Every structure is written in C-alpha cells, then in structure tokens.
Coordinates of C-alpha atoms and ligand atoms in Angstrom, one line a residue:
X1 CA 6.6 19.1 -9.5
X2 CA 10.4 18.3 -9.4
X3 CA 11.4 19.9 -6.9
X4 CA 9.2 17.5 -4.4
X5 CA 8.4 13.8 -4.2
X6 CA 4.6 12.7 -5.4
X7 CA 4.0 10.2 -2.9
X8 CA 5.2 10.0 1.1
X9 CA 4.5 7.4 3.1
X10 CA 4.4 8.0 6.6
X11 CA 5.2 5.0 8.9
X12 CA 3.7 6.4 11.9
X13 CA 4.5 3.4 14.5
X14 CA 6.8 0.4 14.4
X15 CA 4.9 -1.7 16.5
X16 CA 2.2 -4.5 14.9
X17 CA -0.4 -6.7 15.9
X18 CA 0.6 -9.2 13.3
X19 CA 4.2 -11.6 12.5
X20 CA 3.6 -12.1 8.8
X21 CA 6.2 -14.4 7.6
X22 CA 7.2 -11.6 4.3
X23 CA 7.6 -8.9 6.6
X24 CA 10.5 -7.5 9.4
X25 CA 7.9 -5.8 11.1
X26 CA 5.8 -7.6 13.8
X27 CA 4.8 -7.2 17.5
X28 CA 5.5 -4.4 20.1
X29 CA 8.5 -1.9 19.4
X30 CA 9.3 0.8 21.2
X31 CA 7.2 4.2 20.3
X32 CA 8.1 6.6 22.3
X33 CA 9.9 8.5 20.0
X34 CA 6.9 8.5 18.1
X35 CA 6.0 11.6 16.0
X36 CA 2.9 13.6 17.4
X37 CA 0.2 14.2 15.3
X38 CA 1.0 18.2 14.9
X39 CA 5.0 17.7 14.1
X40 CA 2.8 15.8 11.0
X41 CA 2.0 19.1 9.7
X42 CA 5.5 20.4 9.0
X43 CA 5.9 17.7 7.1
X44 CA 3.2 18.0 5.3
X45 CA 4.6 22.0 4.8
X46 CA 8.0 21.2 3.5
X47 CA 6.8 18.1 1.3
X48 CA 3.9 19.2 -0.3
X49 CA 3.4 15.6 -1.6
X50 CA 0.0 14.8 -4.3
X51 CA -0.1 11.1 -2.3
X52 CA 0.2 10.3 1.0
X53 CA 0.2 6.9 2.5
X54 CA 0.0 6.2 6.1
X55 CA 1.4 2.6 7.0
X56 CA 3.5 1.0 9.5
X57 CA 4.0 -1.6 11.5
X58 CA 0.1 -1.4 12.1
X59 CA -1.1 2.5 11.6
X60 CA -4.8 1.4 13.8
X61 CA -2.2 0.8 16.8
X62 CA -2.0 4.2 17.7
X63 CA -4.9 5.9 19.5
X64 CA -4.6 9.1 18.1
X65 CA -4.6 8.2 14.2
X66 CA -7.5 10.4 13.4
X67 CA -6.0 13.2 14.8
X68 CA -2.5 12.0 13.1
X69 CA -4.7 11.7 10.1
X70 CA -6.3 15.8 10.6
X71 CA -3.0 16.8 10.5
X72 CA -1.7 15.2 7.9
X73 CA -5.2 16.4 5.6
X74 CA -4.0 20.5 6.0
X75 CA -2.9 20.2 2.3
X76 CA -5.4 17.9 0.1
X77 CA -3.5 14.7 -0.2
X78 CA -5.2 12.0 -1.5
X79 CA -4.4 10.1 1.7
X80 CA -4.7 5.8 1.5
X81 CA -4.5 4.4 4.9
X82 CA -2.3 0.8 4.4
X83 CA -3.9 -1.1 7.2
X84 CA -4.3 -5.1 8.5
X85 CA -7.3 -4.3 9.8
X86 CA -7.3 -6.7 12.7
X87 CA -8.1 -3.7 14.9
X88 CA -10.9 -1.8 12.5
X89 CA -14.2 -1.3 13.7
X90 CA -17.2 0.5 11.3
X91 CA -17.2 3.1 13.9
X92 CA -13.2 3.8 13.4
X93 CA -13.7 3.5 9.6
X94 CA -16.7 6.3 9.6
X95 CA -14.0 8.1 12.0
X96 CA -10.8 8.0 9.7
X97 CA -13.2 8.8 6.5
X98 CA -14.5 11.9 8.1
X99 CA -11.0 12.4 9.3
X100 CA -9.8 12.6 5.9
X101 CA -9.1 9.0 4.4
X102 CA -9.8 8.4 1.0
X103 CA -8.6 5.3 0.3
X104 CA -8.7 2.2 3.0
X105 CA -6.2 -0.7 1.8
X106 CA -6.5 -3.4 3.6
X107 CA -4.2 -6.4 3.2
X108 CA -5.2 -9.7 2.5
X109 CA -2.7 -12.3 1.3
X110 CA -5.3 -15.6 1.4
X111 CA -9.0 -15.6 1.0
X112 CA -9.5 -18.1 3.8
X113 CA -7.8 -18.9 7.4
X114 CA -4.5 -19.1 5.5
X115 CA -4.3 -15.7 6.6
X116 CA -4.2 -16.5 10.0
X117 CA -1.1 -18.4 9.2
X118 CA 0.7 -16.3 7.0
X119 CA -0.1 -13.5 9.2
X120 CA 0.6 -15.4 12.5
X121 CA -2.7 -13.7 13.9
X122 CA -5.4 -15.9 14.8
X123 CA -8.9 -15.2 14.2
X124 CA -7.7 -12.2 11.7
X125 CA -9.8 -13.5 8.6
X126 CA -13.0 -14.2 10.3
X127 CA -12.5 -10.5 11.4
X128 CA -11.8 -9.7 8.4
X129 CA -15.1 -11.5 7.0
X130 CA -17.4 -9.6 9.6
X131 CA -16.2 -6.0 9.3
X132 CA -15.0 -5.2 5.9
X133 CA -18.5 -6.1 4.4
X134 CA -20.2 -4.1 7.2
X135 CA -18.0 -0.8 6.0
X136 CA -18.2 -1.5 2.1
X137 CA -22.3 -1.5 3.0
X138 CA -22.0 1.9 3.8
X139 CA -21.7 2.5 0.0
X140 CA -18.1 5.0 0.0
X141 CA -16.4 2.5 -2.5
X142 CA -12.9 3.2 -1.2
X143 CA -11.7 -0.3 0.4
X144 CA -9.3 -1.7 -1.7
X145 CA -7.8 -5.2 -0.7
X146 CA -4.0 -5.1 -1.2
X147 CA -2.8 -8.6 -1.9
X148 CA 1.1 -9.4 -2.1
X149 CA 1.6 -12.0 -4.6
X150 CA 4.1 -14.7 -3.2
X151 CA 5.1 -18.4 -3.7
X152 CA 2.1 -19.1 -1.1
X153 CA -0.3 -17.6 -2.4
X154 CA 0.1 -17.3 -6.4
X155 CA -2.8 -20.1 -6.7
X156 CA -5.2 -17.5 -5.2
X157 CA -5.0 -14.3 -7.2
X158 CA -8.2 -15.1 -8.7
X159 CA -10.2 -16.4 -5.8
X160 CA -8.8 -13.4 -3.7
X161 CA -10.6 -11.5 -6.7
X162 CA -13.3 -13.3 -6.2
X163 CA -13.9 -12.4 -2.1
X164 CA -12.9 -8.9 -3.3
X165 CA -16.3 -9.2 -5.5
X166 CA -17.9 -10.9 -2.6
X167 CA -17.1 -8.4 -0.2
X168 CA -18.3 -6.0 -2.6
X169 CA -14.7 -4.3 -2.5
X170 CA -11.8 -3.6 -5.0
X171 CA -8.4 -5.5 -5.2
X172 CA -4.9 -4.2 -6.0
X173 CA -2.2 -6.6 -6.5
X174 CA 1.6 -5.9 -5.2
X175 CA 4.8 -7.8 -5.9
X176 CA 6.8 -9.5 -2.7
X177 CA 10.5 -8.6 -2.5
X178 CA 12.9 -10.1 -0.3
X179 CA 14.9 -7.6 0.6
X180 CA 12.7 -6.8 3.7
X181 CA 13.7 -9.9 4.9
X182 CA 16.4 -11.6 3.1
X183 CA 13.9 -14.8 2.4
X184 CA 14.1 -15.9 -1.2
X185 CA 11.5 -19.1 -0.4
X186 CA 8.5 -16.6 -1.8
X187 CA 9.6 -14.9 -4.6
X188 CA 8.4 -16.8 -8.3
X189 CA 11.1 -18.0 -9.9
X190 CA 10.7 -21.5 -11.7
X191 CA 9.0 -21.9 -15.4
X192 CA 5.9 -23.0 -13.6
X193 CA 5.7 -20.5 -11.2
X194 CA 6.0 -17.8 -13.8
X195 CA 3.4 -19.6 -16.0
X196 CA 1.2 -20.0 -13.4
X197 CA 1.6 -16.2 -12.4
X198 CA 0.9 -15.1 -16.4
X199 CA -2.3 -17.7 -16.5
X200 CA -3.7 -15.7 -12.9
X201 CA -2.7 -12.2 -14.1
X202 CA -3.9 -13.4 -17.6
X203 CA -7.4 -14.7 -15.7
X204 CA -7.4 -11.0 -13.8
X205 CA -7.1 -9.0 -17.3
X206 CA -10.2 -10.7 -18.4
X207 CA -12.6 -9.9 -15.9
X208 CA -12.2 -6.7 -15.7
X209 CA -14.9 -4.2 -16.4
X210 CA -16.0 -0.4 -16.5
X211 CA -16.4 -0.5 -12.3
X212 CA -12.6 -0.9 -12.0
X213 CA -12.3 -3.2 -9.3
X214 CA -9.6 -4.8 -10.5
X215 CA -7.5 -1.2 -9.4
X216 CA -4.1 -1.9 -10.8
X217 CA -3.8 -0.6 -14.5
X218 CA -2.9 -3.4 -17.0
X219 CA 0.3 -1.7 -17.7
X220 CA 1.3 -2.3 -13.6
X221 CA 0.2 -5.8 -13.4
X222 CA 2.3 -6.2 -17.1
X223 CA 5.2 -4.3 -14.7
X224 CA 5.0 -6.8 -12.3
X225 CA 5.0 -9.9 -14.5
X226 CA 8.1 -8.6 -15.8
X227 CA 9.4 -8.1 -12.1
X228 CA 9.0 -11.8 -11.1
X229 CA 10.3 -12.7 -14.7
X230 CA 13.4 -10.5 -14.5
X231 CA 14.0 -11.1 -10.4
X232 CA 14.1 -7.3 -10.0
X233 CA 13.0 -3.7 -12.0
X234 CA 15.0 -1.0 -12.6
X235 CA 15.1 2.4 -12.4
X236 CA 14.1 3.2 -9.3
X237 CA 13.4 6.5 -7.9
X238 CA 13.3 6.6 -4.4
X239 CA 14.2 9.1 -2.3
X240 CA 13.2 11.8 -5.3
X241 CA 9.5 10.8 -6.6
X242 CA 9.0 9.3 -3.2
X243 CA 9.9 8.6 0.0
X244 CA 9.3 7.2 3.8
X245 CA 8.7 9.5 6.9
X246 CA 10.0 6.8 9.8
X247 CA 7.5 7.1 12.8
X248 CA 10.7 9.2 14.8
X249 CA 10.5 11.8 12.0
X250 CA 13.8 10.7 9.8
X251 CA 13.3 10.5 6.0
X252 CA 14.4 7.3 4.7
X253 CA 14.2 6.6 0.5
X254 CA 11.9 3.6 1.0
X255 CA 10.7 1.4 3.4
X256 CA 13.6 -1.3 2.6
X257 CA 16.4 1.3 2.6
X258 CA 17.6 2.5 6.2
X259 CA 20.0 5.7 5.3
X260 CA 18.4 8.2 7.3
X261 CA 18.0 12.4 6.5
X262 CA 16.0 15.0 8.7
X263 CA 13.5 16.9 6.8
X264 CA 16.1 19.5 5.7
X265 CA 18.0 17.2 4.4
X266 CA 15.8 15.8 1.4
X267 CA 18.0 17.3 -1.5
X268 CA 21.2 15.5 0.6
X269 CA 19.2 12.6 0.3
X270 CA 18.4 12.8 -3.3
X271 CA 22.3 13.7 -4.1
X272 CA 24.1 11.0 -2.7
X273 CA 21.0 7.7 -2.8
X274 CA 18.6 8.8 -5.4
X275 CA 21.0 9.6 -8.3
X276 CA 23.5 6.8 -7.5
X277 CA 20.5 4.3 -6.3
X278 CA 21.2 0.4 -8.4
X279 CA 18.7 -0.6 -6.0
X280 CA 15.8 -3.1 -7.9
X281 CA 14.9 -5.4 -5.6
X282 CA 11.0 -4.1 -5.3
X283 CA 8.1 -3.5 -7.1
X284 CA 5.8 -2.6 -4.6
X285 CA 2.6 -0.2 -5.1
X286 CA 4.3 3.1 -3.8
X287 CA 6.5 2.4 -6.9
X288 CA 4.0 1.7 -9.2
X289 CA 2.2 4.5 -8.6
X290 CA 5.2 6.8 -9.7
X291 CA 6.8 4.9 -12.3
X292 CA 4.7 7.0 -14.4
X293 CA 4.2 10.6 -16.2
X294 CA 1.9 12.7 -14.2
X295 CA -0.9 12.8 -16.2
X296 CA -1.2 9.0 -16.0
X297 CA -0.3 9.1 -12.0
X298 CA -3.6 11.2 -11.9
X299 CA -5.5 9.5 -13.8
X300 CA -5.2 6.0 -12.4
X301 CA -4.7 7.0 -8.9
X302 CA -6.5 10.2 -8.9
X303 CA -9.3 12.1 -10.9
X304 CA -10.5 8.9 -11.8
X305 CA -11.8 8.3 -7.8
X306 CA -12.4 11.6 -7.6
X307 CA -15.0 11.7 -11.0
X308 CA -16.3 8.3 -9.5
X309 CA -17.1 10.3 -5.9
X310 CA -18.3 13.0 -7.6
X311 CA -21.0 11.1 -9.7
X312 CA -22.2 10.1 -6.6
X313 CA -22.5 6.3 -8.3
X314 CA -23.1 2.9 -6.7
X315 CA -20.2 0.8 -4.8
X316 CA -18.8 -0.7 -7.9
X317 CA -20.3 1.1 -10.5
X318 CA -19.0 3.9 -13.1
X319 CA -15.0 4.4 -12.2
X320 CA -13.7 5.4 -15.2
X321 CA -11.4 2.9 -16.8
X322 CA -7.6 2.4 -16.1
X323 CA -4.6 2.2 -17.9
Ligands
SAM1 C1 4.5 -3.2 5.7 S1 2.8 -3.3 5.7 C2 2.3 -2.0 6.7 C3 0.8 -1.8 6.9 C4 0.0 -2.9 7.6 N1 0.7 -3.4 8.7 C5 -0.4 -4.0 6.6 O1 0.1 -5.1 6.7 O2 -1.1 -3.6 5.7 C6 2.3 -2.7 4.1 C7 2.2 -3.7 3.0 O3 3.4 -4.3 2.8 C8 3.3 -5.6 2.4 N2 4.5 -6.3 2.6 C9 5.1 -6.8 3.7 N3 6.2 -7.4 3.5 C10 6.4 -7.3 2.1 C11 7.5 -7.8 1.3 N4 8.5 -8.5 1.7 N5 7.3 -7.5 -0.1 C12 6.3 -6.8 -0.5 N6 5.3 -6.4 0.2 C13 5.4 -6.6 1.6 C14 2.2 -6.1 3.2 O4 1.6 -7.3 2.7 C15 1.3 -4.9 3.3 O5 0.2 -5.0 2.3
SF4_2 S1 3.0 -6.8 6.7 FE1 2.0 -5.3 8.0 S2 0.8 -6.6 9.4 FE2 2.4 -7.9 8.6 S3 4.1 -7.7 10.1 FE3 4.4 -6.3 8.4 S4 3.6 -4.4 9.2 FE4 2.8 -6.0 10.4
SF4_3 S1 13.8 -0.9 -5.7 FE1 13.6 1.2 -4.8 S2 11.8 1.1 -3.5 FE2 12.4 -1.0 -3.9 S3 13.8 -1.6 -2.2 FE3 15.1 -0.9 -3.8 S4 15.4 1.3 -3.4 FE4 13.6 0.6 -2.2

C-alpha cells in the first residue's frame, strides 16, 4: 500500500448551490475546464486508491455525475458521495446507488432552519426534511449526516443526533478549520466552549449502540476533542495517504492546500509537501479516516459496512461495532 494514497477525493466541480459562512466555496464558478467523466478513469488507473470521495463545490451540480460516478467505480472503491443535498431527489439517489455509491453523506450543520442561515440557502432544511427520510425508507442504510462542529452549532451535537435517529439515518461528526477561510469566529477555543464540546461528545459516547449510528469510532471523536483543545493536530499526511483530484484534473495535497501536481507528478508532490508538510490546521474526516493502521481503516470504514450489507439487516440494525 505505500506506494499509493488510501483515500482520493475528487472535487469534480467548483461551483455550489450554497454560501455557507465556514466555507470558500459557494455559487457559480467557471467549469469548463471540468474533467469529463472518462479522463476519471485514468485516475482511477494510476491511483488505485481503497476510498474515494466525490465532493466539491456541490458534486449533484453536474448533470453527468452518474456517469462521473461509472467511471470512477472501474476499480472497487468504496465510493462516499459528500453532498448538500439541496438538489437530491429519491430518483437521483436510486440512480447514484446503482451507479456505484456506497456511502451518501449529506451535510447538516443545524437540525432546524438554522441551516438555511448557515448555509445561506433558503428552504434547504425543509428539503432536507422531505427527501432524506423518503431515501433512508428504501432500507440501503448508507446516508450518513456529516455535521461540522463549530462555535454555532456546538449546542446541537446531540439534537443533530437526535434528527439523525429521526430520519432513521447515521451521523458522523467533523472538526471546522479555519484555514479554508481564515475566520477564527467558529473554532472552540474558551474553557466553556471546550467543556461544553466534552459534555456533547461525552453525551454522543453514551448513546451509542450495536447499530453504529453514531459512525465516528470513539478514538476519532477523542482525536477531535483534542484538536479543538490543542487549536490544531499534527502529523499530517497529505499528499501521501491522501489527496484531492481538483475538478481540472491537478492533484492538490488537500482541499486547503493549493500547490498543484499533474497525475505524473504524485511522488514530486509527496517529496517536496508531504515529507516537509508542518501543516495542522485540520481535522477533517478524509484525515480521520487515515490517521490509522490499515487494519483499523478497514474496519471502521470498511468490512464493517460491507458485513452489515452482506447480512442483509434492517436500516440501523447489526453494524458491527467501531473503534
Ligand atoms: C466542502 S463541502 C463539499 C461537498 C458539499 N458541498 C457539502 O457541503 O457537503 C464538504 C464538507 O466540508 C465541510 N466544510 C466546509 N467548510 C469547512 C471548514 N472550514 N472546516 C471543516 N469542514 C468544512 C462542509 O460542512 C461539508 O460537510
Ligand atoms: S460547504 Fe459545501 S455547500 Fe457549503 S459552500 Fe462549501 S462546497 Fe458549498
Ligand atoms: S492539516 Fe493536512 S489536511 Fe488539514 S489543512 Fe493542513 S495539510 Fe491540509
């Protein structure tokens, strides 16, 4: 495995429907340099990655995702499409399953029309509300809401746990960073934001149970306690264990880093930002999946929603347990 990274996301348009106040994204960009969906599969050749993620700006913008998403699927990734949702329908989600999706993460930063707000997308929750019960119903268990704990929101971990319940959907919880934008306002930083984010996560830990919902191992939600505590995590290894496709085709070591390499240029890349990289200002999902042996990697991220599938359970019922 060291040759190549584990996880590659592939940010497969610029442009977004949303202005979210945490991110650099939002609105229309130019995509005409866009990759098409077959220059995916030389990626997918010379990369070989375990994980793929496809993201954006807004991955539902483009027209052609499912075939973006065939192309990507000529290997067997286990392929998690990071999405707002504000343009999913239950016809595109039985689309992008059969396509080759096995993991819809949908992000959700408030469990009410704070949303809208945060988002700067009116009407997004409600949306939200109609459809994402309407594709958990058809009983695949693979929605995971993706909630990015901030200043604004650190009151409602739990009750964002609670509409993943009442969805009858999982949660994973990320870390905000401020190097996207350069806004320190929602990172946790006082004594009482910190307590406040130990009482949640403390809160979380408890009501877990053998469905795994709660989709984060305890040893990544301990990571990210530590992250807010610290104001940053170490040891980094982007570019290396994993690393960004740009929608014109450049590699890039993360999302928040903008040296750019073609594809023959990986083991540059690795050479001159992955080995010298002081870089800690993150501790989003794409690096809590890999700061971890294999073994673990699979199991968490893996075999265990592969055994789940396999069982042929219930939504909800008989994941095996994480971390
Ligand atoms: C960049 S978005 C791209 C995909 C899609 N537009 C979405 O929002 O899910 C992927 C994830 O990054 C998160 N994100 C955005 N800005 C962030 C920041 N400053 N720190 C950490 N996560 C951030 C979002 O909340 C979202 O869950
Ligand atoms: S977080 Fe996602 S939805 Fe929000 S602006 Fe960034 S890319 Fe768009
Ligand atoms: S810690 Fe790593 S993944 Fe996060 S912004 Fe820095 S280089 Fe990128």
């Amino acid at each position: 495995m060291a040759g190549r990274p584990i996880v590659v996301s592939f940010e497969v348009t610029d442009s977004c429907t949303c202005y979210c106040k945490h991110c650099d994204h939002g609105g229309p960009r130019d995509d005409s340099q866009n990759l098409k969906p077959a220059d995916y599969r030389r990626y997918m050749e010379a990369l070989r990655p375990c994980v793929v993620q496809v993201s954006g700006g807004e991955p539902l913008m483009r027209d052609d995702l499912v075939e973006v998403i065939t192309n990507i699927k000529t290997g067997l990734p286990y392929t998690i499409l990071v999405s707002n949702w504000s343009l999913m329908t239950v016809e595109k989600y039985v689309a992008l399953r059969k396509a080759g999706i096995d993991q819809f993460s949908v992000s959700l930063d408030f469990p009410d029309e704070r949303h809208d707000v945060f988002r700067r997308h009116p009407g997004l929750y409600e949306h939200l509300s109609r459809v994402v019960p309407r594709c958990a119903a058809l009983g695949h268990d693979d929605i995971v809401l993706n909630s990015c704990i901030t200043s604004e929101n650190l009151e409602t971990v739990n009750a964002m746990a609670d509409q993943a319940r009442q969805w009858r959907v999982n949660i994973c919880y990320s870390a905000y960073s401020a190097r996207r934008t350069g806004c320190q306002d929602y990172l946790l930083r006082s004594p009482d934001q910190l307590a406040r984010l130990n009482a949640e996560l403390d809160r979380v830990e408890s009501r877990r149970d053998p469905t795994n919902w709660v989709v984060n191992s305890k040893t990544t939600l301990d990571a990210t306690r530590r992250y807010f505590e610290n104001g940053g995590t170490p040891g980094c290894t982007a570019g290396w264990r994993f690393l960004v496709v740009t929608s014109d085709g450049w590699l890039q070591p993360c999302s928040m880093q903008f040296r750019r390499y073609r594809l023959e240029e990986r083991e540059r890349m690795v050479e001159e930002f992955s080995r010298n990289n002081t870089c800690d200002e993150c501790y989003v999902s794409i690096r809590s999946y890999v700061d971890k042996n294999f073994p673990t990697l699979l199991w968490e991220n893996v075999s265990g929603y592969f055994s789940f599938q396999g069982r042929g359970e219930r939504p909800g019922q008989g994941k095996p347990s994480q971390g």
